[in-house]
Amino acid sequence: MYFARRALLAVLAVLFLTLPATAQDKFITVASTTSTEQSGLFKHLLPAFTRASAIEVRVVAVGTGQAIKLGEKGDADVLLVHHKPSEEKFIAEGWGVKRLEVMYNDFVVVGPDSDPAKIKGITDVSAAFRKIAETKSTWASRGDASGTDLAEKEIWQALGIAVSKSGPEWYRELGQGMGPTLNTSAQLPAYTLSDRGTWISFKNRGPLQIVVEGDQKLFNQYGVMLVNPAKHPHVKVELGQQFIDWIVADAGQKTIADYKIEGQQLFFPNARKQGS
Amino acid sequence: MSEILSAFSIAFDLIVSLDRELIEIIRRTFLVSLSAVAIATLIGLPAGAVLAVVRFPGRRALVILINALMGLPPVVVGLVIYLVLSRSGPLGFMGLMFSPTAMIVAQCVLIVPIVTALSHQVLRELYEEYREQLCSFGATLPQMILTILWDGRRNLVTSVMAGFGRAVAEVGAVLIVGGNIAGVTRVMTTTIALETSKGDLALALALGMILVVTAIALNASAFLVGDAAPARQGG
C-alpha cells in the first residue's frame, strides 16, 4: 500500500513541481481570428517576434466578431482581425487606439467538383452567388459573425438575396469556425466561402476545390489595433505597441511574406500605406 | 478508413519520438484536471458525507439539486466563468482570464456536483450499515463522518475518478476560459478540437487515442492504490 501510494505521490509531485519555467515573464494577449491560427501563420510569425523582443505572445483565436468582443471587455491587449467596418466601429467607439493595416489575402469560393451550379471558372463572385441561389445548390455558411461570415453576408445582401439561419432551404448556417465549416462542406457537399490561407493549409478537402477566385470583392484585409488603455487601464500598452510596431515594420512584414505552404504564399504584407 | 489506420501510426510515432510539445500538452492536461479533482475532492467528499449523515431541513432538495447539477452543460459553465473572470467582470481585477487557473475553476464547478453526488450515494449506504454501531459507541458527528469516509475510501475512488473523467474529457468550458493558447492553456481536448478544425483528422484521432490511454493508465493506478489498501470490515 505504502509503496503504491508513494509511487503515485511521486508521479504527482514530478508533474506539479516541474511546472514549465520556459514561459516568458513578459507577455501580451492577442485576440485574433481562426484563419491566422489555423493556417499556421502564428506558429511561423510569433517565435520570430519573441526572439527579437523577449515578449511572449498568447493568441486567443476566435472569429473576428468574438475577438472584437474580447477587446471591448478588456480581455486582450491587441487585436489582429479582418473585417474593416467592424474594426472602424471599434475605433470610433473608443475601444481601440488606432487601426493599422498589416496584410491581406483573399477569399475563395470552394465547392464540390461536380459543380451543380456550373460556376467553375466564373470570375465575378456576385454572378456565381446568384447562380448558386438560382440552382438552389447547397451553401454552407459560417454563421458565426466572423470576418469571413460578414464578408459572405455582404455579397448576398448586395444581390438582394435574403439568407439567414431560417433559410432558404439550400442555405445552411453552421455556426462554426472555418475548418469545421470546410469539414462539413466536404461531407454535404456544399459550396462555401473560405479565406485562402485556411484553404491552402486544410487537409480534409474531400471533393472540394476552388471554383471562384480573383474577384476584387474577395479581397481580405487584416488590421491590427491596440486596445484603448483609457477604457482598460491594465492593457499592456508598451508591450502591445512593440508588437504592433514590429509587425508593420520590415522585420514583421518580411516574416509574413516568408510563410509558405507547398510553395504558396498565404498572406501578403501591405503595411506600407498607413490609413487612419 | 485510411484516417483511422494512419492515426495508429501517427500516435505510435508521437509516443516513440517523445514529441516535446505533446508531452508538454499532456502534462498541462493532467496538471489542470488533477488540480481540479483535488479541489473537488476536498469539497465533494466532506459534503457528500455531511449529506449522508446529517439530517437537516432541505436536505432532500439539496441532494436533488446536486444530482441535477451533475449534468451542467460545460459551455454554460464556461460562459459564466468567463463573464465572472473577464476584465469587465466582478473578479476581473485578478487577471485570471485565459490562464490555467481559470480552466481549473471551470472544471471544478463542473465536477464538484459529480464528486459530491456520487460520494453521497456511496456513503449513505455505508452509514445505514454503521449507524447503530456508531450510535452505541456514542460517536460524535465529526467522528461518524470521518469513520464512514475512511471505511468507504475504496468506493470513493470511483466517485473521484468519475470527476476526473469529466474534467479531462471536457472541451467546451476550457476552450472559452482558457482560450486554447499554445504553450499556456492548450490541453489535449482543445488540441484535438483544433486539429479537427484544420482537417487533420488522423493527427486529431491519434491525440485522442493517447488521451484515452493515459486516462486509463491513471485510473488503473488509482484503483491499484485503492486495492493495495488493507480492507477493513469488508469496506
Short mmCIF file of C-alpha atoms in Angstrom, two decimals, chain A residues 130-254:
data_model
loop_
_atom_site.label_atom_id
_atom_site.label_comp_id
_atom_site.label_asym_id
_atom_site.label_seq_id
_atom_site.Cartn_x
_atom_site.Cartn_y
_atom_site.Cartn_z
CA ARG A 130 -26.67 34.31 -57.99
CA LYS A 131 -26.27 31.03 -59.88
CA ILE A 132 -25.94 29.13 -56.62
CA ALA A 133 -29.19 30.69 -55.44
CA GLU A 134 -30.95 30.04 -58.76
CA THR A 135 -29.94 26.39 -58.87
CA LYS A 136 -30.65 26.06 -55.13
CA SER A 137 -27.26 24.43 -54.69
CA THR A 138 -26.34 23.75 -51.08
CA TRP A 139 -24.35 26.56 -49.47
CA ALA A 140 -22.63 26.22 -46.11
CA SER A 141 -22.30 29.47 -44.22
CA ARG A 142 -20.04 30.04 -41.21
CA GLY A 143 -22.84 31.83 -39.40
CA ASP A 144 -20.51 32.84 -36.55
CA ALA A 145 -20.15 36.60 -37.16
CA SER A 146 -16.53 36.09 -38.16
CA GLY A 147 -14.84 38.27 -40.76
CA THR A 148 -15.42 35.63 -43.42
CA ASP A 149 -19.06 35.26 -42.41
CA LEU A 150 -19.65 39.01 -42.59
CA ALA A 151 -17.90 39.24 -45.98
CA GLU A 152 -20.13 36.45 -47.30
CA LYS A 153 -23.31 38.04 -45.95
CA GLU A 154 -22.37 41.34 -47.61
CA ILE A 155 -22.24 39.66 -51.03
CA TRP A 156 -25.70 38.08 -50.58
CA GLN A 157 -27.07 41.37 -49.33
CA ALA A 158 -25.72 43.34 -52.30
CA LEU A 159 -27.51 40.85 -54.56
CA GLY A 160 -30.75 41.32 -52.68
CA ILE A 161 -30.92 37.61 -51.86
CA ALA A 162 -32.29 37.14 -48.36
CA VAL A 163 -30.41 34.45 -46.49
CA SER A 164 -30.45 33.68 -42.80
CA LYS A 165 -30.37 30.78 -40.43
CA SER A 166 -34.06 30.19 -41.14
CA GLY A 167 -33.47 29.62 -44.80
CA PRO A 168 -33.87 29.31 -47.69
CA GLU A 169 -33.62 25.56 -47.58
CA TRP A 170 -30.39 25.29 -49.59
CA TYR A 171 -28.65 27.77 -47.27
CA ARG A 172 -27.14 26.03 -44.23
CA GLU A 173 -25.82 28.15 -41.41
CA LEU A 174 -23.36 26.11 -39.36
CA GLY A 175 -22.24 28.47 -36.60
CA GLN A 176 -18.70 27.09 -36.80
CA GLY A 177 -15.14 28.16 -37.50
CA MET A 178 -13.59 27.93 -40.97
CA GLY A 179 -12.07 24.47 -40.54
CA PRO A 180 -15.25 22.79 -39.23
CA THR A 181 -17.23 24.55 -41.99
CA LEU A 182 -14.88 23.10 -44.61
CA ASN A 183 -15.15 19.67 -42.95
CA THR A 184 -18.94 19.89 -43.17
CA SER A 185 -18.93 21.28 -46.73
CA ALA A 186 -16.82 18.34 -47.89
CA GLN A 187 -19.43 15.96 -46.49
CA LEU A 188 -22.68 17.62 -47.59
CA PRO A 189 -21.21 18.56 -50.16
CA ALA A 190 -21.76 22.29 -50.32
CA TYR A 191 -20.29 25.48 -51.66
CA THR A 192 -18.72 27.78 -49.10
CA LEU A 193 -16.53 30.86 -48.80
CA SER A 194 -13.09 30.38 -47.28
CA ASP A 195 -10.06 32.55 -46.76
CA ARG A 196 -7.25 31.27 -48.93
CA GLY A 197 -4.88 30.72 -46.01
CA THR A 198 -7.13 28.25 -44.23
CA TRP A 199 -7.99 26.57 -47.54
CA ILE A 200 -4.35 26.00 -48.54
CA SER A 201 -3.46 24.54 -45.16
CA PHE A 202 -6.68 22.49 -44.87
CA LYS A 203 -6.14 18.77 -45.11
CA ASN A 204 -9.58 17.15 -45.32
CA ARG A 205 -10.80 18.57 -48.63
CA GLY A 206 -12.74 15.58 -49.95
CA PRO A 207 -14.42 16.58 -53.23
CA LEU A 208 -13.93 20.32 -52.63
CA GLN A 209 -11.92 22.53 -54.93
CA ILE A 210 -11.67 26.24 -55.69
CA VAL A 211 -14.44 27.30 -58.10
CA VAL A 212 -14.28 31.10 -57.95
CA GLU A 213 -11.30 33.32 -57.19
CA GLY A 214 -9.73 36.59 -58.15
CA ASP A 215 -12.69 38.98 -57.86
CA GLN A 216 -11.90 42.36 -56.29
CA LYS A 217 -14.80 41.78 -53.86
CA LEU A 218 -12.90 38.81 -52.42
CA PHE A 219 -10.08 40.98 -51.11
CA ASN A 220 -9.46 40.27 -47.41
CA GLN A 221 -7.59 42.90 -45.41
CA TYR A 222 -6.19 42.27 -41.92
CA GLY A 223 -5.80 45.12 -39.45
CA VAL A 224 -4.08 45.41 -36.09
CA MET A 225 -5.30 47.53 -33.16
CA LEU A 226 -4.17 48.22 -29.62
CA VAL A 227 -6.98 48.08 -27.07
CA ASN A 228 -7.51 51.52 -25.60
CA PRO A 229 -5.84 51.87 -22.17
CA ALA A 230 -8.24 54.73 -21.44
CA LYS A 231 -11.02 52.12 -21.35
CA HIS A 232 -8.98 49.33 -19.81
CA PRO A 233 -6.05 50.62 -17.73
CA HIS A 234 -4.49 47.15 -17.35
CA VAL A 235 -3.80 46.89 -21.11
CA LYS A 236 -0.08 46.34 -21.70
CA VAL A 237 0.38 49.43 -23.81
CA GLU A 238 4.14 49.31 -24.16
CA LEU A 239 4.46 45.61 -24.95
CA GLY A 240 1.41 45.66 -27.21
CA GLN A 241 2.76 48.66 -29.11
CA GLN A 242 6.10 46.89 -29.54
CA PHE A 243 4.27 44.00 -31.20
CA ILE A 244 2.32 46.33 -33.47
CA ASP A 245 5.45 48.31 -34.39
CA TRP A 246 7.27 45.08 -35.20
CA ILE A 247 4.53 43.53 -37.32
CA VAL A 248 4.10 46.61 -39.54
CA ALA A 249 7.86 47.19 -39.84
CA ASP A 250 10.18 45.43 -42.27
CA ALA A 251 11.06 42.55 -39.97
CA GLY A 252 7.46 41.53 -39.34
CA GLN A 253 6.34 42.18 -42.90
CA LYS A 254 9.11 40.04 -44.32
#
